[in-house]
CSV table of C-alpha atoms in Angstrom, one decimal:
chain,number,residue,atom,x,y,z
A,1,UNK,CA,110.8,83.2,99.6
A,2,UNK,CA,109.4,80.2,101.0
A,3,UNK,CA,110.7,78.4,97.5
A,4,UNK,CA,113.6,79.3,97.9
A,5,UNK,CA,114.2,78.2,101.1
A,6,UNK,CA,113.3,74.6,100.3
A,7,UNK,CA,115.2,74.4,97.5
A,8,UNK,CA,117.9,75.7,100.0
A,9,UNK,CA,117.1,72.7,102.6
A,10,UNK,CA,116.8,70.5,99.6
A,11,UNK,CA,120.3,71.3,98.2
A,12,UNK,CA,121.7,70.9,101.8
A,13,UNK,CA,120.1,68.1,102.3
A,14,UNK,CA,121.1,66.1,100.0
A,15,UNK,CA,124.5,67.1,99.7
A,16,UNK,CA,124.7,66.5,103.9
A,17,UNK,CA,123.1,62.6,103.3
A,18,UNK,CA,125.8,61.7,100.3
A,19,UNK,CA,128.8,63.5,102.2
A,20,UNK,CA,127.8,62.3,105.9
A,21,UNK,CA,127.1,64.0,109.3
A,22,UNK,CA,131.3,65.8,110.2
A,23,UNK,CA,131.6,66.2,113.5
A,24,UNK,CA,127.9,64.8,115.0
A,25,UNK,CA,129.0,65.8,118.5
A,26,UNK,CA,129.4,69.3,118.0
A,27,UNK,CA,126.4,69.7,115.7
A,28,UNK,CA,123.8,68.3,118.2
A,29,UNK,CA,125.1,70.9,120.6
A,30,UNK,CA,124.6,73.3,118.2
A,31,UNK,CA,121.3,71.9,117.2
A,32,UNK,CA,120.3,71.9,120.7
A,33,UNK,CA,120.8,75.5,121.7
A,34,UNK,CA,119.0,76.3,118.5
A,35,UNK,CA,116.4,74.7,119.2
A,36,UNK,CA,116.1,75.5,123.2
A,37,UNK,CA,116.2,79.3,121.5
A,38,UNK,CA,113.5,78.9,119.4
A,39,UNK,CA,111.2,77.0,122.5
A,40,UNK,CA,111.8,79.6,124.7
A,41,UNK,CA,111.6,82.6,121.9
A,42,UNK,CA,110.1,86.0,122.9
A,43,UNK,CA,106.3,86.0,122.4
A,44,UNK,CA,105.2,89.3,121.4
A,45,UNK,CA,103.6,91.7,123.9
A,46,UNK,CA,99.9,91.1,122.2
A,47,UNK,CA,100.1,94.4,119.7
A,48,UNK,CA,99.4,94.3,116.6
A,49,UNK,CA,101.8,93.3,113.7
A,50,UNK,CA,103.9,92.5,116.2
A,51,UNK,CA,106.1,89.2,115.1
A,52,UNK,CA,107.8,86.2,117.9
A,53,UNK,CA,111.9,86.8,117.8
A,54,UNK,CA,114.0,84.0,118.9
A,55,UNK,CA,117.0,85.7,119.6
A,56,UNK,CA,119.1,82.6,121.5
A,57,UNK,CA,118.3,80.8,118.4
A,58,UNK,CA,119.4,83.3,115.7
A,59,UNK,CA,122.4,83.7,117.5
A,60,UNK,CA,123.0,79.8,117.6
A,61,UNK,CA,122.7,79.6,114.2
A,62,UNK,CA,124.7,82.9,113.1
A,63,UNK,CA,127.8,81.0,115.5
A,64,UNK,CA,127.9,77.6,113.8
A,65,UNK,CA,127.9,79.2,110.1
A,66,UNK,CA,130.8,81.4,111.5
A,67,UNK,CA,132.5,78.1,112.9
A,68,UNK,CA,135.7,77.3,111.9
A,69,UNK,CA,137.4,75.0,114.5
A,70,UNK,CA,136.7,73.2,117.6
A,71,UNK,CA,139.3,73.3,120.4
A,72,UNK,CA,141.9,74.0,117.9
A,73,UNK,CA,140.6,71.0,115.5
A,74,UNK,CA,139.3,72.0,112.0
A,75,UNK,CA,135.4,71.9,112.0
A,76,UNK,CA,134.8,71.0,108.3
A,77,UNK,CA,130.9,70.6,108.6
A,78,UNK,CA,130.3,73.2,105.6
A,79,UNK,CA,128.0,75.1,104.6
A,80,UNK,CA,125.1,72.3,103.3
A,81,UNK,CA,125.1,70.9,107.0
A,82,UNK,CA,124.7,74.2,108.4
A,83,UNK,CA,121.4,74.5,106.7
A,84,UNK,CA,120.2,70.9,107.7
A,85,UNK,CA,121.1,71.6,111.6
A,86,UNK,CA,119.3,75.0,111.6
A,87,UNK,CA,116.4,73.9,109.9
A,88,UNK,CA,115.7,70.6,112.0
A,89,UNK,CA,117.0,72.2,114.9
A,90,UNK,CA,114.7,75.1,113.9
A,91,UNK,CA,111.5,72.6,113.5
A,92,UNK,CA,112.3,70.6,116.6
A,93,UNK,CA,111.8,73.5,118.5
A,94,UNK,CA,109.0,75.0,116.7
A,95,UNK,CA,106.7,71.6,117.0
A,96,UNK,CA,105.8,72.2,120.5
A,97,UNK,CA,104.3,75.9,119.6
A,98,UNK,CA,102.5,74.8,117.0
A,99,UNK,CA,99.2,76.6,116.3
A,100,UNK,CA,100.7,79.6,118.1
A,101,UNK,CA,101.4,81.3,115.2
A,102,UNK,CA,103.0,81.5,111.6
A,103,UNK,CA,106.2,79.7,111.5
A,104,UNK,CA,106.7,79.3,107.4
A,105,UNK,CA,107.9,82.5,106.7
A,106,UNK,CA,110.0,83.0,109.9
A,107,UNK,CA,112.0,79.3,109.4
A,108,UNK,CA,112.3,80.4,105.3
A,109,UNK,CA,113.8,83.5,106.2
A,110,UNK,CA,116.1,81.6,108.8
A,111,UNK,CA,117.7,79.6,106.3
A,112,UNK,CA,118.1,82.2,104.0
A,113,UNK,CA,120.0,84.2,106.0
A,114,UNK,CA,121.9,81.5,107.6
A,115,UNK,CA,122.6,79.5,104.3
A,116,UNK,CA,124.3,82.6,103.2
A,117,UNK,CA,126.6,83.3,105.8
A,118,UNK,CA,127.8,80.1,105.3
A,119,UNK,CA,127.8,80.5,102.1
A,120,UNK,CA,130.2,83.3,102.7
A,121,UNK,CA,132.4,82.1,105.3
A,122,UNK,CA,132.5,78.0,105.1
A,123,UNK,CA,134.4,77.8,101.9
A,124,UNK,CA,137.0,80.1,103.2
A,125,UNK,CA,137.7,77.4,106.0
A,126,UNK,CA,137.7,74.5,103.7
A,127,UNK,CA,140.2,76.2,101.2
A,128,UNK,CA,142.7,76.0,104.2
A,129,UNK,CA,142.0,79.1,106.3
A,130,UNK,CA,142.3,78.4,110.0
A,131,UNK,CA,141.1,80.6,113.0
A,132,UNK,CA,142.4,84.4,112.8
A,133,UNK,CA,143.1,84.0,109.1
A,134,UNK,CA,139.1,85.1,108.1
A,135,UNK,CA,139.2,89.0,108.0
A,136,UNK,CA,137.8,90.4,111.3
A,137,UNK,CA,135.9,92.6,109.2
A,138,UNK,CA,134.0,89.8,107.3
A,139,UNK,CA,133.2,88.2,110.3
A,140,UNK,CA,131.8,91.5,112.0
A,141,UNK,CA,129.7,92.5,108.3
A,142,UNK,CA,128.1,89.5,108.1
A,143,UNK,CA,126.1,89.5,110.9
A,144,UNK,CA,125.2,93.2,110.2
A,145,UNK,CA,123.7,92.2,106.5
A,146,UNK,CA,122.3,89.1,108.1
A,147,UNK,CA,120.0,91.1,110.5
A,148,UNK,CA,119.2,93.6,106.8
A,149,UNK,CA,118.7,90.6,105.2
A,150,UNK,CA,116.3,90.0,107.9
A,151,UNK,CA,114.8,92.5,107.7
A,152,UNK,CA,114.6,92.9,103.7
A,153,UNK,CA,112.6,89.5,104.2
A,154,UNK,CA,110.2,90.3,106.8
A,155,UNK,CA,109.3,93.6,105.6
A,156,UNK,CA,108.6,91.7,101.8
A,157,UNK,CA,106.7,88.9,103.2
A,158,UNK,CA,103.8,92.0,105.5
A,159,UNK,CA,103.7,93.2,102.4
A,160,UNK,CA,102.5,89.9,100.5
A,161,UNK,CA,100.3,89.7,103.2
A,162,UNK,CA,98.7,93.5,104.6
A,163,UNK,CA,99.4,95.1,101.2
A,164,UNK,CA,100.8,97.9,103.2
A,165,UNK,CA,104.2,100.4,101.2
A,166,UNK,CA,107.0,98.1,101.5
A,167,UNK,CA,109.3,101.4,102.8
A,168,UNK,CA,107.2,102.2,106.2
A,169,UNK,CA,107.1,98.3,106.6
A,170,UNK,CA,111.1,98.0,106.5
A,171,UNK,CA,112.0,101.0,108.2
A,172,UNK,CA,109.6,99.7,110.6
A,173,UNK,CA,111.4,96.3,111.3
A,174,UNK,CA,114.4,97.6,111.2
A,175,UNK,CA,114.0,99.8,114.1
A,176,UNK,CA,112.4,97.0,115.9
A,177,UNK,CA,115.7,94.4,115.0
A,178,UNK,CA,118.4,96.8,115.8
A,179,UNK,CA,119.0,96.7,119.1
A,180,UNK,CA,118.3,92.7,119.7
A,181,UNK,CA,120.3,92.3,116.0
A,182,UNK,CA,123.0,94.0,117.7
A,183,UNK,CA,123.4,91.5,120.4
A,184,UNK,CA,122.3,88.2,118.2
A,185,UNK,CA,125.3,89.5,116.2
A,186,UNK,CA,128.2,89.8,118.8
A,187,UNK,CA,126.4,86.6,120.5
A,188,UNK,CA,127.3,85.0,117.6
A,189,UNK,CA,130.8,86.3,116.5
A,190,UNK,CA,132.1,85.8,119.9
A,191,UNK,CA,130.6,81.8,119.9
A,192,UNK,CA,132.3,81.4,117.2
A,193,UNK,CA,135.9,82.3,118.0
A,194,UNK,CA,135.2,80.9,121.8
A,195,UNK,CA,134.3,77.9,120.5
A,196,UNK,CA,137.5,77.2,118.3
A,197,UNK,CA,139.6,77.9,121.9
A,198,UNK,CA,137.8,76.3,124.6
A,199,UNK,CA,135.6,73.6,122.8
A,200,UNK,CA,131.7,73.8,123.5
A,201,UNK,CA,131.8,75.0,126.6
A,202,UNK,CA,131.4,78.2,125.0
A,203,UNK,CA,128.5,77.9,124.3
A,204,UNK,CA,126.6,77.9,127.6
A,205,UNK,CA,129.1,80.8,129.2
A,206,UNK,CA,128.2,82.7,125.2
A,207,UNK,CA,124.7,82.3,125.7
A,208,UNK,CA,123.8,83.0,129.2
A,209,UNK,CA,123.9,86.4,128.8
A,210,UNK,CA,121.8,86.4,126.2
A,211,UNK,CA,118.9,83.8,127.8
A,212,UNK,CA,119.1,86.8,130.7
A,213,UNK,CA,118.2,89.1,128.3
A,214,UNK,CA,115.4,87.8,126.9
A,215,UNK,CA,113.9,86.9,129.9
A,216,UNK,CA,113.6,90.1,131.0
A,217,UNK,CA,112.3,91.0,127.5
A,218,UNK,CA,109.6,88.1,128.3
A,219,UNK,CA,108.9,90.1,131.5
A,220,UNK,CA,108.6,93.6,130.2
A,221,UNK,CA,106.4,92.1,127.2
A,222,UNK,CA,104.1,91.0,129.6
A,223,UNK,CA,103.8,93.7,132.1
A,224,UNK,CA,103.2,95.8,129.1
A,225,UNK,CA,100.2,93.8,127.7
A,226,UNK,CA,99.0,93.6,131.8
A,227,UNK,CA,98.7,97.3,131.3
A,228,UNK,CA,97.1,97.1,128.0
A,229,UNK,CA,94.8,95.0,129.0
A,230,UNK,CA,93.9,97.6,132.4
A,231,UNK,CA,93.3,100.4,130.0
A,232,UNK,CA,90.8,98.1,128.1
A,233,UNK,CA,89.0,97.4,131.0
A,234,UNK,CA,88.7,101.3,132.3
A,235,UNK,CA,88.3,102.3,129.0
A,236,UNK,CA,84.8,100.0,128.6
A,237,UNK,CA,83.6,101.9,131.9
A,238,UNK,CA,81.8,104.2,129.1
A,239,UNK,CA,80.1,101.7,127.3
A,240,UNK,CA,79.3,99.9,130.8
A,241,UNK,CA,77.0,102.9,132.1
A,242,UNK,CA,75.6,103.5,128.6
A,243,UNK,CA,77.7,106.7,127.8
A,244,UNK,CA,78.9,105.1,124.3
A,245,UNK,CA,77.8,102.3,121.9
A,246,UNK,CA,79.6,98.8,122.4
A,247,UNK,CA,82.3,98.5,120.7
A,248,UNK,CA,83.0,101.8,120.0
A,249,UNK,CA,86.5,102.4,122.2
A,250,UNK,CA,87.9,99.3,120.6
A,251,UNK,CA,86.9,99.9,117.6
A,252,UNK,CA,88.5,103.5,117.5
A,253,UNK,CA,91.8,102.1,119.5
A,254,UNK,CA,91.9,99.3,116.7
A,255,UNK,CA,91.7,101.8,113.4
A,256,UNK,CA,94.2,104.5,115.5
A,257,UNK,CA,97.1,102.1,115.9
A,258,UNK,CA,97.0,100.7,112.7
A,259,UNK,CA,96.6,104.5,111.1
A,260,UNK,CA,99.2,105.5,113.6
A,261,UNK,CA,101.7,102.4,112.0
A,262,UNK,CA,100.5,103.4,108.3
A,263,UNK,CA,101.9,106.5,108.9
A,264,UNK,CA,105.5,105.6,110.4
A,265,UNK,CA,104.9,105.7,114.0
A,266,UNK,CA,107.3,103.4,116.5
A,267,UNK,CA,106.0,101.3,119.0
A,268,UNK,CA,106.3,103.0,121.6
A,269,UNK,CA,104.6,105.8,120.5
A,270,UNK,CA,101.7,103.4,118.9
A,271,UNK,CA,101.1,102.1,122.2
A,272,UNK,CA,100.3,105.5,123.7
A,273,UNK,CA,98.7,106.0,121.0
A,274,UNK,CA,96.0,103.1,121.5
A,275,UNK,CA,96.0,103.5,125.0
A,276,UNK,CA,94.8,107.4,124.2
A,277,UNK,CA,92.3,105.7,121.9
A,278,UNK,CA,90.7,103.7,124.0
A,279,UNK,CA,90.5,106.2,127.1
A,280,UNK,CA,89.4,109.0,124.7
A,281,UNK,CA,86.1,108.8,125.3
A,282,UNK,CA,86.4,108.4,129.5
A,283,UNK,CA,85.5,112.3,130.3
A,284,UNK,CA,81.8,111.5,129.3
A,285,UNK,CA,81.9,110.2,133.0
A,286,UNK,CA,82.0,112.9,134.2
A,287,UNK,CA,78.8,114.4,132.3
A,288,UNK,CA,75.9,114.9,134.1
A,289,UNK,CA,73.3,114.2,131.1
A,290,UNK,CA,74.8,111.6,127.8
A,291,UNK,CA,75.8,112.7,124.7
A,292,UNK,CA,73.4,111.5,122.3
A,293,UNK,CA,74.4,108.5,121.0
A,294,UNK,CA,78.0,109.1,122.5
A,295,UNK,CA,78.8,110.8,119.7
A,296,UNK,CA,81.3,113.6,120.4
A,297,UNK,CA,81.9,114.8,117.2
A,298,UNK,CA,78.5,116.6,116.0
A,299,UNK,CA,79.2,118.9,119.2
A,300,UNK,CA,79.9,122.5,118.9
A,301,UNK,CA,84.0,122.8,119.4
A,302,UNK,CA,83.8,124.4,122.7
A,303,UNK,CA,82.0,121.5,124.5
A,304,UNK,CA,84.3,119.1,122.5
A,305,UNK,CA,86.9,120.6,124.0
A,306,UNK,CA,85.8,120.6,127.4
A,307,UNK,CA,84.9,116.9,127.3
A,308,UNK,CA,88.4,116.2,126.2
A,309,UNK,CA,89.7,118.4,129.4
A,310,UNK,CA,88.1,116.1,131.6
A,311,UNK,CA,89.6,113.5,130.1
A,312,UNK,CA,92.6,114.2,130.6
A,313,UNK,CA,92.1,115.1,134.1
A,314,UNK,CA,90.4,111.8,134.7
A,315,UNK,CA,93.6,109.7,132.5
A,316,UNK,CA,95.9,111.7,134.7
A,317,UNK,CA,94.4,109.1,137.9
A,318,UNK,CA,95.0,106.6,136.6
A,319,UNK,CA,98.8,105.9,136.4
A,320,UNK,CA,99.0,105.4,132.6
A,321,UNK,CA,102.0,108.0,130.8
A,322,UNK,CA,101.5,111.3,131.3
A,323,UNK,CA,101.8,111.6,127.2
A,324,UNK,CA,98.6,109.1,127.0
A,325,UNK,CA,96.6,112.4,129.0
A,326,UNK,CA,97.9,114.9,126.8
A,327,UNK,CA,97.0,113.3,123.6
A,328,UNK,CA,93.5,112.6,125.5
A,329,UNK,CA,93.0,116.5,125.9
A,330,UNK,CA,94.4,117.7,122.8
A,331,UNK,CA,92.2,115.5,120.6
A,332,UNK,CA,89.7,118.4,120.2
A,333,UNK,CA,92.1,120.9,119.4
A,334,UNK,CA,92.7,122.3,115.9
A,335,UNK,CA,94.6,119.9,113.9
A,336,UNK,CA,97.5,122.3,113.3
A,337,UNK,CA,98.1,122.3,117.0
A,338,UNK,CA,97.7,118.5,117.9
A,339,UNK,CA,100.5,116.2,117.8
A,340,UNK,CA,99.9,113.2,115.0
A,341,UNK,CA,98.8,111.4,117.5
A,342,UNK,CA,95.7,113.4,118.7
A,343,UNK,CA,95.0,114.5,115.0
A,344,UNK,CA,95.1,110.4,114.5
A,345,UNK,CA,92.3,110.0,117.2
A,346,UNK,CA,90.9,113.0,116.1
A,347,UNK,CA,89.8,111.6,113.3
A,348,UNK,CA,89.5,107.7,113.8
A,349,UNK,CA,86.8,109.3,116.4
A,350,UNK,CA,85.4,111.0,114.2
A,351,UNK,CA,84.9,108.4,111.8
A,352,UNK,CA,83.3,105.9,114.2
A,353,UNK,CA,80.8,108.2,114.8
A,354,UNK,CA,79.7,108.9,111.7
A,355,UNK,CA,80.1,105.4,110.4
A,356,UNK,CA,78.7,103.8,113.5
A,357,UNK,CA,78.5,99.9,112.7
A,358,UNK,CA,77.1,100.5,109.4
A,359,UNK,CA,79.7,98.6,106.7
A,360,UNK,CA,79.8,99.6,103.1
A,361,UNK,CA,78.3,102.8,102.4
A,362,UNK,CA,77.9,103.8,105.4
A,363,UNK,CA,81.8,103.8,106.1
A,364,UNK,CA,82.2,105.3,102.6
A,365,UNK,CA,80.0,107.8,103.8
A,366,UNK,CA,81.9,108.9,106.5
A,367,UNK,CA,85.3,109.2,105.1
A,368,UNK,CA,83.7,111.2,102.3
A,369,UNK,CA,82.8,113.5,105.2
A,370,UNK,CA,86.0,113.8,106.7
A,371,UNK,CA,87.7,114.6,103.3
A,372,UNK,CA,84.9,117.2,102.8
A,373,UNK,CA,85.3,119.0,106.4
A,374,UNK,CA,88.8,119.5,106.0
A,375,UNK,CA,89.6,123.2,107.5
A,376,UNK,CA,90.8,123.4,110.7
A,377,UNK,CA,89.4,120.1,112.3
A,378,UNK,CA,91.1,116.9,110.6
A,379,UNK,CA,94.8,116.8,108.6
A,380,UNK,CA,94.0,115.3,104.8
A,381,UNK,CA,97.5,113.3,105.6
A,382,UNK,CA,95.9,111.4,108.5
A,383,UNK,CA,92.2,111.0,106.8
A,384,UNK,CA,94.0,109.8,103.2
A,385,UNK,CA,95.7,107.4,106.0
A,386,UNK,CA,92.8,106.3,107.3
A,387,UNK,CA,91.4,105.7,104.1
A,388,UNK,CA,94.5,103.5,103.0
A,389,UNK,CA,93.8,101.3,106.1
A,390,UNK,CA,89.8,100.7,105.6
A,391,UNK,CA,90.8,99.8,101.6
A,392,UNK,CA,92.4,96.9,103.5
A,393,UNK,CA,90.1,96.0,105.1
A,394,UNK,CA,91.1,97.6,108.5
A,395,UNK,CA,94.1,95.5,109.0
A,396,UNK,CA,96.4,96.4,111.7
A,397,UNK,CA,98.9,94.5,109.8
């Protein structure tokens, strides 16, 4: 992918130097709300796999390939100088982040997608057709199999890296793009045609709405890792008065999410999930004497069960989703009754205490145990799951 795109940038590039800069003006106003995008683009909320979208940016981008005039006058920039103003515009904006995070793969898969819709659209303009004369439906598709495109290249590049099944990883980022793809797409059609009427001032009336947007994504994002970050701390109020080993909650909340995302779950339901992970242990407060070891899963069903209760009862305080309780008291239950997601910490659980910090064979140990307890405590889908996950190492990929 990444080979690709530079012989992409090296095509446009070239072509851009011998031909000239068409229309500088208009492309540093592009290249400047591209890149303003991609400084100001959503950070993700702090769960894992979760990947930095710059949606102001995308839709900057998707607007100038789509661009076909200026205030009435012919923009004849083409398709090669499309690629050149995203991609420095692009890198302008990701300097200042750097060391935040992986930016390769997200600017390769930028001018991909970008270099192809103009691929698509800019000869069209320079073979003599003007505003209107593009097919409405060409300008509405492209945007559509830019955000599959997308996500076609995302999904191929977490699988290079986790080595996770390339279907669960798309169907995964395709939920996550479709509604902001939605609005990065009409952002972009409707720059486009703007721009050809009333010049650039389209683009900050076009964009504002958008900028809006993702500030209040930026906001939500982080009152949803503020509340992650409260369940953490209640959730270490076991290991704090000595009722289970260190580590043990995260290490449980850690395995759950990424079992929970190796098995199809959407976010919001992995985030109740981890938040039930890491709070699954919190009845032990209300014990008078420890569990050995805080090890709940040796214990006779019954007393599992009423730990679990307790649990829930003391989850229910705290102002966390009600769902986050249920899966807290259902964990104990037989598998067949559970929802995945308290069969998931179930077993992760399970696991952990068996495996404690012991690496190797001790882990092998412990899944061999799961597979061979079977009946009705632990679902083979979720422990076969489980076992996919710890082959890679435990990434939450």
């Amino acid at each position: 992918m990444r080979t690709a795109a530079a012989a992409l940038a090296l095509w446009a590039l070239v072509h851009t130097l011998r031909a000239g800069v068409a229309q500088p003006g208009v492309a540093l106003a592009f290249g400047a709300l591209i890149a303003v995008g991609e400084l100001v683009r959503q950070r993700p909320a702090g769960a894992p796999g979760e990947s930095a979208r710059a949606p102001l940016a995308a839709a900057g981008a998707l607007a100038y390939a789509l661009l076909g005039e200026v205030a009435g006058a012919p923009a004849p920039h083409g398709a090669a100088q499309t690629v050149v103003v995203v991609g420095l515009a692009r890198l302008v904006g990701t300097v200042p982040r750097a060391g935040r995070g992986p930016a390769g793969d997200r600017l390769a898969r930028n001018l991909l997608t970008c270099g192809c819709v103009a691929i698509c659209v800019q000869p069209l303009y320079a073979a003599g057709a003007g505003r209107g004369q593009v097919p409405l439906l060409v300008l509405l598709a492209l945007p559509a199999l830019t955000t599959l495109g997308d996500a076609l290249l995302t999904a191929a590049s977490a699988r290079a890296r986790t080595g996770r099944p390339y279907g669960a990883l798309l169907r995964r980022e395709l939920r996550a793009s479709g509604g902001i793809g939605a609005a990065v797409g009409a952002t972009g059609v409707a720059i486009a045609p703007a721009t050809a009427v009333a010049g650039l001032w389209a683009l900050p009336v076009f964009a504002l709405p958008l900028l809006l947007t993702q500030c209040a994504l930026r906001r939500f994002a982080a009152a949803r890792a503020t509340r992650r970050q409260t369940v953490a701390s209640l959730a270490r109020a076991t290991e704090i008065a000595g009722y289970t080993p260190p580590g043990h909650v995260r290490r449980v909340a850690v395995l759950s999410r990424a079992v929970g995302g190796e098995l199809g779950l959407r976010e919001p339901e992995l985030d109740l999930l981890e938040h039930a992970a890491l709070m699954h242990d919190i009845g032990q407060l209300s014990l008078v004497d420890p569990v050995p070891s805080g090890a709940t899963a040796p214990l006779p069903p019954a007393e599992q069960r009423r730990i679990a209760l307790l649990g829930g009862a003391v989850v229910r305080q705290t102002g966390v989703p009600a769902e986050v309780a249920v899966i807290v008291e259902r964990q104990a239950d037989p598998y067949r009754e559970q929802p995945v997601t308290a069969r998931i910490v179930r077993t992760v659980n399970a696991y952990d205490d068996w495996a404690g910090q012991a690496a190797g064979a001790g882990g092998a140990r412990a899944l061999e145990r799961l597979r061979s307890a079977g009946g009705p405590d632990f679902e083979p889908g979720v422990v076969e799951a489980l076992a996919r996950v710890l082959a890679r190492g435990g990434s939450t990929g």
